[in-house]
Amino acid sequence: MDGNVNPALTDLVDILKSRQIKRIQYFHADHFEPWSLGLNEKTARGVARFGEMSRASPFGHKHSLFYCPYVPYHLDAGRAAGRSEGDAVVFGSRSADQERIAREVIRPLVEAGQHEMHLHVHHEFWTRNESRFDNSVSRWVNAHSTAAMDKARLDSFFVRCKEVIGAEIGRRFDRWAFVHGNWALAASDPLICTIDSELSMIMRHGGFGDFSFPAGRGYCDPKLSTPFTCLPLDLVRAYDDPAADPRPVEAGTATLQPDRFFIWNSPIKAKHSSIDFYSEPNRELFKSPDRLLSEWLSGSVSFGDDLFLKTHAHSMKWEYKISEEGSLIPHCYPDVVKIFERLLRICDQAGVEFRVVSVDEVMACLHSFDGTSAASSANQPTGQLALSELPANVSSVLDGAVATRKKKYARAGATKRTGEPAEQRARSRKADSDEVSVLDRDIVAILRGWVSSDPKREETAGDYYRDLLSRDHILQDYERAVLEYIVANIPATGTRIVEVGVGFGVLSLLLAVKGYEVVAFEGDRSRFAGLEFLFDRFAERMPEVRARLRPVLGWFPDALDPSMLGPDRRNLLLTTNIVATASAKRQELILYVARKFDDLIIDTTRFGVRRYDADSAKNFQKEVAVGYRTKTSVWRKEPNEIWHFRAEGGDAEGPPGRSEALANNFASKINHSNAEGRAVPMNFGSFTTELLSLQRDWMGGEGADHQPDDLYTSKLARGVALEAYEVAIASAIVERFDRDTSFVEIGSGYGALALRLAQDGFVVRGCEGDRRRSAGFAWHLREYLARYPQLAGRVDCTPGFFPDVIPSSLKGKEGRHICIATNVTCTYTATHQSEILDAVKDFDELIVDLSRFGKSRNTQEERDALREAMAKSHFEPVERLYFAAPYEYWRFRVRPQAKQASAAKGTVTAQSVVKAQAQAPVPTSAKSQAVALQSTDQVFPLRGTGGVLYSVYGNRQIDACPICHGGNTVGLWRMPMTALKEPISLFGGYFNQVPTLQVPTTIYCFDFCRDCETVFLNPAPESQKAQYRKSDHYLRTMQGEGQWKGYENNYDRFSKWIPEGATVLMDAACGIGQYLEVARKRAPDRWRRLIGLELSEKYVAHMRTQGLEAYAFDIDNDDLGQFVEPECVDFITFSEAFEHVERPLDALTKLLKTLRPGGRLYFTAQRYGTDVQSAVRPGEPIYIGEKVMKDLPERLGCRVVDVTTSGMRYYVVLEK
């Protein structure tokens, strides 16, 4: 290969090579809607220009046009011919000019063999749905039509479309593929479609399959993420219903039968399939071509050595103004052109052929691969492109691929071979080993491409995986040994394997390839994302893997549920090298649940913690073996060893034993954690059933006095707990936001969306001002938490109107805060719209329905006006999450300057909002800031005849109190300070700065917060963190016993508060780990983990050489969760650091998150008070008083166990 090849290009080339691809078959499914603005000379000019531009494109010259023909419709109650009795919807005729215009521009697109014609239908405006569009036809339909009328109307429309298209292209249009308008095939989105018989109707009129997916509405996507067929049953989402028998297209399986409906799908979703450039997110994505190409090459479907790449677009979308000179279709958009040009370079480097093909050509390949070319020719498409254009060797190539795939599948299903001759077993083992090596290399290439395509993935992969991915294999020697041992000794039939802490899931995946049912647990979200990506890629290549492997995001056994274990199977628990915070915390619980399994394969030296000394490893092995008989050592390499334990009396060929009881009873034994969201998996269907049942109980019981309004009466009658737009928004939130993100919902109603989001792992506070709905929400919440107590703390309801009742739990909390407003059009929101938007500035983002915010906005002009007004103020539009007119949900990001201004005014409460509305036009905080700026920036430096006399210390103006974030502050002190050559003793302490009359000198300014009564330095100096990161002060000074004595005395002061049984101690701002060293010295056998958090990189390196667990950590800006798991620490010290961080209570909140319930945190803080005997130290920039201490429980959500004082400090012990 050329030595000058771009490294990123090389990675993309490697993806193709690792997948053994010889050809890329590229096809484009265009949602071709040329007449959306009418059929006339102008729009026809656009079609002609489309033809010219597409012919000139080397990538866009062969479209599969899913054509939406012009068929006018209107209301005419007087005519009945050709429609159901009572149906007033009429499909009209086109004028002679319109017939001519359409024929003249459409026919040339297909006559020259350039493009291929299929069908695209939008019927949402003339059939019933939940959007209830605001036009006369839709209003009539939703008021008067029936299911039978809708079906008859669509049936006649198919007939009309075939006639129109046939006349335009000059030949019969009787065999075609389909794309559904707004993606909602088979009533998959009731906002658009409620007709459940679409599949059978399409086939009756000549359609063979659908190419709508991947859908722009991701919740419509099928469960199978590969091309498949199903029976055309009349069911909602028939393609997902087991009764329809969905089957993936596979080698030689003859799935493409005439009586089965074909559906194209792939692991790549709509975000990476669309080449439309009218969308801002798409335009941003196109600026990172390698990232997009990595998704294409890794995620596209392959059959044999052919990779099938599908894109879609709306080339005639009205926004493109194709009829005007200078406009472009997507394939001619410069960034899209660059992407395809780069793809050609990749193909050249990889020696891969690139072909532009059509849907009919794709189907011909699939029929050959599937083995139905001869058997079901009646089901093959008859488009305008001759099949002779396919390569002459296509049949032999695909036949070879079938044979290869069959052999591979046969090997993958191999199990125990004890009856084989020794020589044959040796050959089998070698074949297995060779196959594993090939798969191992494939996995490395796939993961390497996935990780390298995103800097965040590279960061979160960590040194461990980055090192593995730099090699040519990722499977470790102990994993290979475990794999070979299981295959040789444990039959796949009747066995289910549960692997804990799988990382990227390599071993689990290979076990599934070998025929085993595997449940793979991973609690780290970034690694789980890699597992899902790898799983999808392998499932696309080996669809049988999808049924065998079940990835689970969550910690074991917290996320375990009975469905994951087979009462009719032997259940094997597998753990290899699970040394991490999460597993360390869960050791006893994991071991408790492990005793219920029939077989255990455990690395006894790396379970929770490392046990590298012989005695601890031996003792742990004995502990595990209780109730088991030690089977054998699976793998041994000093100091590590993996053992297989089998239950007493257990037999690999015998029936399941103890795990049947576990499957039935374990839920009552495990205390589920909230760490990874919902512990009770439920789909939207079961969630709806349960919520509707609760609503009926409420209305017939305690809610009898709070009868529902029209909306909730309608929801109950329709059997709807979540409206379609709420389902869409919930799905969008799950895809975009990390779990544990905090949400505040405005107008929660009975709380269905809040409960759903909490179940998905988010923290949700709902506000509801309507008395009846608020009472209903409170009751539903109480009942729901009684059923699912593990959701306690994740969801709550607050009666009252936002922003009067913004939850106090937001105050001082870290993390992202999102506000949601869905359908809030009551009188209060209508009259307080401005106040609501002002309060939202305290949040990070806002998700809002533009059509139902404050008042109804049913026209696009009204919604656009609101969005533009918000964009001009404090909200940056990010993306449109959902649209089905009139409902239009947008995601906005609060601009940083708005948040800063809001922070300067303090935490918004009902009182502060109302007060701000009622009082003077300039808020007090703004006035005080203006005064402060004038009193420093405009006065200093102060000059005299001899030059500068006084200058101000610090150059960073603080706009809000660092403790409470309030803006109600006033200037307090201006203190001249002179540095002394020798420190002096005052009140028992030493001071090297005192006020003098010597000039020139520096003025230190302190402000006072009226809200929390904190004194703080303002302005403060710019951050000195960069300098401190390189500090080695303590390494130079902590040399003798005398220097350690003070730390030992301080340790004795707080050690009495360390909880009994504590084994994990963490010190934040720990220097070189002085307190950790004292703790280890005082109780060397007590501590399982001693964790140090420190900004200085040299200190961290030193601690690690001393055997301490240390992390370079900026408490103001870094995410502690990346180092220390929530609720795993027993005791935390935070000594002499409170006043030196930017936001002290935020820092405490961050630390408390890692504390287990009942754990304690000790911190010190500078104070002022009537009994304080200390001079002001400018080097201590924050002083707190009694009010802060009294407010700590409310602000931090914890208990104050003890407070003592010295002449200058508080010593505080908190308990979680």
PDB file of C-alpha atoms in Angstrom, residues 2-118:
ATOM      1  CA  ASP A   2       1.115   3.554  -0.703  1.00  0.00           C
ATOM      2  CA  GLY A   3       3.145   4.872   2.208  1.00  0.00           C
ATOM      3  CA  ASN A   4       1.388   8.245   1.934  1.00  0.00           C
ATOM      4  CA  VAL A   5      -2.090   6.881   2.611  1.00  0.00           C
ATOM      5  CA  ASN A   6      -4.051   8.928   5.138  1.00  0.00           C
ATOM      6  CA  PRO A   7      -4.255   6.983   8.447  1.00  0.00           C
ATOM      7  CA  ALA A   8      -8.007   7.626   8.667  1.00  0.00           C
ATOM      8  CA  LEU A   9      -8.387   6.322   5.125  1.00  0.00           C
ATOM      9  CA  THR A  10      -6.400   3.230   6.080  1.00  0.00           C
ATOM     10  CA  ASP A  11      -8.800   2.512   8.951  1.00  0.00           C
ATOM     11  CA  LEU A  12     -11.743   2.694   6.574  1.00  0.00           C
ATOM     12  CA  VAL A  13      -9.974   0.459   4.082  1.00  0.00           C
ATOM     13  CA  ASP A  14      -9.354  -2.016   6.920  1.00  0.00           C
ATOM     14  CA  ILE A  15     -13.093  -2.184   7.624  1.00  0.00           C
ATOM     15  CA  LEU A  16     -13.754  -3.395   4.085  1.00  0.00           C
ATOM     16  CA  LYS A  17     -10.882  -5.853   4.245  1.00  0.00           C
ATOM     17  CA  SER A  18     -11.950  -7.198   7.620  1.00  0.00           C
ATOM     18  CA  ARG A  19     -15.435  -7.828   6.223  1.00  0.00           C
ATOM     19  CA  GLN A  20     -13.906  -9.477   3.140  1.00  0.00           C
ATOM     20  CA  ILE A  21     -15.888  -7.211   0.804  1.00  0.00           C
ATOM     21  CA  LYS A  22     -15.232  -7.371  -2.944  1.00  0.00           C
ATOM     22  CA  ARG A  23     -18.041  -5.122  -4.201  1.00  0.00           C
ATOM     23  CA  ILE A  24     -20.080  -2.233  -2.886  1.00  0.00           C
ATOM     24  CA  GLN A  25     -23.539  -2.179  -4.434  1.00  0.00           C
ATOM     25  CA  TYR A  26     -24.801   1.361  -3.846  1.00  0.00           C
ATOM     26  CA  PHE A  27     -28.490   2.168  -4.317  1.00  0.00           C
ATOM     27  CA  HIS A  28     -30.508   5.262  -3.550  1.00  0.00           C
ATOM     28  CA  ALA A  29     -34.201   5.244  -2.598  1.00  0.00           C
ATOM     29  CA  ASP A  30     -35.515   8.701  -3.348  1.00  0.00           C
ATOM     30  CA  HIS A  31     -38.763   9.889  -1.814  1.00  0.00           C
ATOM     31  CA  PHE A  32     -39.656  11.548  -5.092  1.00  0.00           C
ATOM     32  CA  GLU A  33     -42.345  14.201  -4.496  1.00  0.00           C
ATOM     33  CA  PRO A  34     -42.110  16.627  -7.438  1.00  0.00           C
ATOM     34  CA  TRP A  35     -45.690  17.940  -7.196  1.00  0.00           C
ATOM     35  CA  SER A  36     -45.906  18.991  -3.535  1.00  0.00           C
ATOM     36  CA  LEU A  37     -46.426  22.588  -4.718  1.00  0.00           C
ATOM     37  CA  GLY A  38     -48.775  21.583  -7.533  1.00  0.00           C
ATOM     38  CA  LEU A  39     -48.405  20.171 -11.041  1.00  0.00           C
ATOM     39  CA  ASN A  40     -47.540  23.091 -13.301  1.00  0.00           C
ATOM     40  CA  GLU A  41     -44.871  24.403 -15.642  1.00  0.00           C
ATOM     41  CA  LYS A  42     -42.696  25.646 -12.773  1.00  0.00           C
ATOM     42  CA  THR A  43     -42.629  22.374 -10.837  1.00  0.00           C
ATOM     43  CA  ALA A  44     -42.153  20.474 -14.115  1.00  0.00           C
ATOM     44  CA  ARG A  45     -39.092  22.628 -14.771  1.00  0.00           C
ATOM     45  CA  GLY A  46     -37.765  21.326 -11.469  1.00  0.00           C
ATOM     46  CA  VAL A  47     -38.217  17.719 -12.608  1.00  0.00           C
ATOM     47  CA  ALA A  48     -36.353  18.474 -15.825  1.00  0.00           C
ATOM     48  CA  ARG A  49     -33.506  20.054 -13.872  1.00  0.00           C
ATOM     49  CA  PHE A  50     -33.441  17.014 -11.569  1.00  0.00           C
ATOM     50  CA  GLY A  51     -32.982  14.806 -14.631  1.00  0.00           C
ATOM     51  CA  GLU A  52     -30.119  16.961 -15.917  1.00  0.00           C
ATOM     52  CA  MET A  53     -28.294  17.076 -12.587  1.00  0.00           C
ATOM     53  CA  SER A  54     -28.737  13.392 -11.806  1.00  0.00           C
ATOM     54  CA  ARG A  55     -27.440  12.383 -15.258  1.00  0.00           C
ATOM     55  CA  ALA A  56     -24.308  14.418 -14.612  1.00  0.00           C
ATOM     56  CA  SER A  57     -23.657  12.783 -11.230  1.00  0.00           C
ATOM     57  CA  PRO A  58     -21.455   9.671 -11.201  1.00  0.00           C
ATOM     58  CA  PHE A  59     -23.202   8.627  -7.995  1.00  0.00           C
ATOM     59  CA  GLY A  60     -26.764   9.804  -8.638  1.00  0.00           C
ATOM     60  CA  HIS A  61     -27.389   8.785 -12.216  1.00  0.00           C
ATOM     61  CA  LYS A  62     -29.407   5.701 -11.252  1.00  0.00           C
ATOM     62  CA  HIS A  63     -32.079   6.522  -8.691  1.00  0.00           C
ATOM     63  CA  SER A  64     -34.812   4.232  -7.511  1.00  0.00           C
ATOM     64  CA  LEU A  65     -37.573   6.832  -7.611  1.00  0.00           C
ATOM     65  CA  PHE A  66     -40.299   6.138  -5.076  1.00  0.00           C
ATOM     66  CA  TYR A  67     -42.704   8.391  -6.906  1.00  0.00           C
ATOM     67  CA  CYS A  68     -45.612  10.218  -5.315  1.00  0.00           C
ATOM     68  CA  PRO A  69     -47.814  10.930  -8.386  1.00  0.00           C
ATOM     69  CA  TYR A  70     -50.166  13.882  -8.572  1.00  0.00           C
ATOM     70  CA  VAL A  71     -53.683  12.628  -7.788  1.00  0.00           C
ATOM     71  CA  PRO A  72     -55.946  15.481  -6.663  1.00  0.00           C
ATOM     72  CA  TYR A  73     -58.648  14.926  -4.049  1.00  0.00           C
ATOM     73  CA  HIS A  74     -61.465  16.961  -2.536  1.00  0.00           C
ATOM     74  CA  LEU A  75     -64.795  16.695  -0.728  1.00  0.00           C
ATOM     75  CA  ASP A  76     -67.992  16.093  -2.675  1.00  0.00           C
ATOM     76  CA  ALA A  77     -70.819  14.649  -0.603  1.00  0.00           C
ATOM     77  CA  GLY A  78     -73.088  14.391  -3.646  1.00  0.00           C
ATOM     78  CA  ARG A  79     -71.108  11.831  -5.631  1.00  0.00           C
ATOM     79  CA  ALA A  80     -70.900   8.192  -4.709  1.00  0.00           C
ATOM     80  CA  ALA A  81     -69.412   6.464  -7.749  1.00  0.00           C
ATOM     81  CA  GLY A  82     -66.206   4.565  -7.103  1.00  0.00           C
ATOM     82  CA  ARG A  83     -66.266   4.970  -3.365  1.00  0.00           C
ATOM     83  CA  SER A  84     -67.844   3.528  -0.262  1.00  0.00           C
ATOM     84  CA  GLU A  85     -71.359   4.542   0.618  1.00  0.00           C
ATOM     85  CA  GLY A  86     -71.305   7.766   2.582  1.00  0.00           C
ATOM     86  CA  ASP A  87     -67.704   8.615   1.671  1.00  0.00           C
ATOM     87  CA  ALA A  88     -67.368  12.264   0.672  1.00  0.00           C
ATOM     88  CA  VAL A  89     -63.692  12.084  -0.364  1.00  0.00           C
ATOM     89  CA  VAL A  90     -63.234  12.124  -4.146  1.00  0.00           C
ATOM     90  CA  PHE A  91     -60.059  11.487  -6.152  1.00  0.00           C
ATOM     91  CA  GLY A  92     -60.344  13.855  -9.063  1.00  0.00           C
ATOM     92  CA  SER A  93     -58.937  13.958 -12.564  1.00  0.00           C
ATOM     93  CA  ARG A  94     -56.046  15.983 -13.867  1.00  0.00           C
ATOM     94  CA  SER A  95     -56.370  18.477 -16.693  1.00  0.00           C
ATOM     95  CA  ALA A  96     -55.126  17.678 -20.171  1.00  0.00           C
ATOM     96  CA  ASP A  97     -52.273  20.153 -19.680  1.00  0.00           C
ATOM     97  CA  GLN A  98     -51.299  18.493 -16.434  1.00  0.00           C
ATOM     98  CA  GLU A  99     -51.294  15.064 -18.082  1.00  0.00           C
ATOM     99  CA  ARG A 100     -49.056  16.408 -20.838  1.00  0.00           C
ATOM    100  CA  ILE A 101     -46.693  18.247 -18.491  1.00  0.00           C
ATOM    101  CA  ALA A 102     -46.204  15.221 -16.256  1.00  0.00           C
ATOM    102  CA  ARG A 103     -45.683  12.851 -19.176  1.00  0.00           C
ATOM    103  CA  GLU A 104     -43.122  15.124 -20.834  1.00  0.00           C
ATOM    104  CA  VAL A 105     -40.863  15.312 -17.788  1.00  0.00           C
ATOM    105  CA  ILE A 106     -41.417  11.951 -16.067  1.00  0.00           C
ATOM    106  CA  ARG A 107     -41.106   9.636 -19.069  1.00  0.00           C
ATOM    107  CA  PRO A 108     -37.549  10.746 -20.003  1.00  0.00           C
ATOM    108  CA  LEU A 109     -36.387   9.787 -16.519  1.00  0.00           C
ATOM    109  CA  VAL A 110     -37.055   6.107 -17.230  1.00  0.00           C
ATOM    110  CA  GLU A 111     -37.014   5.784 -21.012  1.00  0.00           C
ATOM    111  CA  ALA A 112     -33.250   6.066 -21.261  1.00  0.00           C
ATOM    112  CA  GLY A 113     -32.797   3.419 -18.571  1.00  0.00           C
ATOM    113  CA  GLN A 114     -31.551   6.089 -16.226  1.00  0.00           C
ATOM    114  CA  HIS A 115     -33.886   5.753 -13.262  1.00  0.00           C
ATOM    115  CA  GLU A 116     -36.288   3.146 -11.952  1.00  0.00           C
ATOM    116  CA  MET A 117     -39.883   3.813 -10.867  1.00  0.00           C
ATOM    117  CA  HIS A 118     -41.563   2.623  -7.663  1.00  0.00           C
TER     118      HIS A 118
END
